[in-house]
GROMACS .gro file of C-alpha atoms in nm:
model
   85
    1UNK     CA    1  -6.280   3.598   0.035
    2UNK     CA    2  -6.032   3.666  -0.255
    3UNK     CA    3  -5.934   3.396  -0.505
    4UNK     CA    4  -5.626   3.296  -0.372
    5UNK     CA    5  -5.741   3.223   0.005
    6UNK     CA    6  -6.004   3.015  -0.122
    7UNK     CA    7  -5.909   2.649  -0.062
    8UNK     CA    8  -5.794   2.434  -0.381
    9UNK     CA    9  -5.773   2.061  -0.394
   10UNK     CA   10  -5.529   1.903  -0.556
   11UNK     CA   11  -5.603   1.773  -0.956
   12UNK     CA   12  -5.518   1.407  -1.009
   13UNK     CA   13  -5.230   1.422  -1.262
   14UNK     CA   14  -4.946   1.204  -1.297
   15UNK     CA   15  -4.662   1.510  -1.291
   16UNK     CA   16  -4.729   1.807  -1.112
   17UNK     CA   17  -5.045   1.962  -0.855
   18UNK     CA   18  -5.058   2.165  -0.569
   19UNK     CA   19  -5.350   2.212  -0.345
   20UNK     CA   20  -5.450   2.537  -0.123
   21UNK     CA   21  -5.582   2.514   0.205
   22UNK     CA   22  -5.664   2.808   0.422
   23UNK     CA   23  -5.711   2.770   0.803
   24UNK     CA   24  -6.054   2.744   0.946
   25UNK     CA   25  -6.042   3.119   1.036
   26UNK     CA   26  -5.842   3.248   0.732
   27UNK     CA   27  -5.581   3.406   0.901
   28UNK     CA   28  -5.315   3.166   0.720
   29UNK     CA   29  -5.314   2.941   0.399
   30UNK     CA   30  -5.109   2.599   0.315
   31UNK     CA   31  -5.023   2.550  -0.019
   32UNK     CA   32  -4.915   2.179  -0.057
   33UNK     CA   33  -4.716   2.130  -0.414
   34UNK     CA   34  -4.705   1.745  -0.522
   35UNK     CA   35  -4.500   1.588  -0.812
   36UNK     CA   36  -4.485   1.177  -0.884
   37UNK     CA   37  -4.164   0.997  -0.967
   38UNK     CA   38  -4.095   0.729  -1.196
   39UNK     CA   39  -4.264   0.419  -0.972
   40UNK     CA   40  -4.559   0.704  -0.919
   41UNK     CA   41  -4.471   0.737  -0.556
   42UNK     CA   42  -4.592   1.063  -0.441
   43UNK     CA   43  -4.363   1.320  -0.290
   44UNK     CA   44  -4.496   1.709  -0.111
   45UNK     CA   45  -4.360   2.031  -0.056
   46UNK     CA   46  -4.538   2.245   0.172
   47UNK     CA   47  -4.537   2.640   0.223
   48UNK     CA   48  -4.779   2.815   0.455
   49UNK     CA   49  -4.799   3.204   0.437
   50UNK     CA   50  -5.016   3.445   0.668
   51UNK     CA   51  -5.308   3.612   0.456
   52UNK     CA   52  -5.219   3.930   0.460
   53UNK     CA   53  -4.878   3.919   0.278
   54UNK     CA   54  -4.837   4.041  -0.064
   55UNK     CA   55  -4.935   3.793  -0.366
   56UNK     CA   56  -4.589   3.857  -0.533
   57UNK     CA   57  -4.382   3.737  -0.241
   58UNK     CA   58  -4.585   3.434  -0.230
   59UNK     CA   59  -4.550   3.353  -0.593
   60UNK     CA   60  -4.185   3.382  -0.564
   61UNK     CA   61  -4.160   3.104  -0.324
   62UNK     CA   62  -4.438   2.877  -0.453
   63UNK     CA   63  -4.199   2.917  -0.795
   64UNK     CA   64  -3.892   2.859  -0.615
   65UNK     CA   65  -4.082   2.539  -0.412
   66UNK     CA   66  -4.171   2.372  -0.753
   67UNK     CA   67  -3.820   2.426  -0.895
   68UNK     CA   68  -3.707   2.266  -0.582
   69UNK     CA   69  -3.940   2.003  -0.563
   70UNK     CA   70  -3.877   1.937  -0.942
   71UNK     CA   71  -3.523   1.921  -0.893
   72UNK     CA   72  -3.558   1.688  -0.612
   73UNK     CA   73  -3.802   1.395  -0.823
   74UNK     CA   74  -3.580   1.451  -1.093
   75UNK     CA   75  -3.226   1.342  -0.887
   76UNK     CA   76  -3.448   1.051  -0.810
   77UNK     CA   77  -3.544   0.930  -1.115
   78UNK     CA   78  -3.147   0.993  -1.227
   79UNK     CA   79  -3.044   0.747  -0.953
   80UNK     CA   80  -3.292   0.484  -1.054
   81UNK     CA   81  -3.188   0.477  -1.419
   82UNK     CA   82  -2.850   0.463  -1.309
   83UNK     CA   83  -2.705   0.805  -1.423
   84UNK     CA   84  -2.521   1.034  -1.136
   85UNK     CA   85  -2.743   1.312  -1.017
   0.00000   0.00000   0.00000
C-alpha cells in the first residue's frame, strides 16, 4: 500500500487538518479537509478519488478544496466582525 492510500487521521489544531480514509477494500480514498472559525465551530470539505488516478490531479483539487474551504471560514468570520464579505 503506497503512502498516500494509507488512511490519515485528522491532527487536532485549531486552523487547518485534513484526514485520509481509504475504503475497506482500497479501491477509493476520502480525504476530509477541516478548518475552525472564529467561535471554533468546525466546518469539512470532502473529496473522494478512485485509487488509481494520478497523484497530481488529486493534489490539484485537494489545493483548490482548501482554498475553497479557506475562503469559505474566512467570509464567515468577515460577517461576524461586521465587515462585508
Amino acid at each position: 500500500m503506497s503512502r498516500h492510500i494509507a488512511r490519515r487521521a485528522p491532527k487536532e489544531t485549531l486552523g487547518f487538518a485534513w484526514g485520509r480514509f481509504p475504503t475497506v477494500d482500497g479501491s477509493a480514498i476520502t480525504w476530509r479537509l477541516y478548518r475552525r472559525d472564529h467561535r471554533r465551530a468546525l466546518h469539512m470539505h470532502v473529496l473522494t478519488f478512485f485509487a488509481g488516478h494520478d497523484r497530481a490531479v488529486i493534489t490539484g483539487h485537494l489545493r483548490r478544496a482548501r482554498r475553497y474551504l479557506r475562503d469559505k471560514v474566512d467570509n464567515i468570520d468577515l460577517v461576524a466582525l461586521g465587515v462585508t464579505a
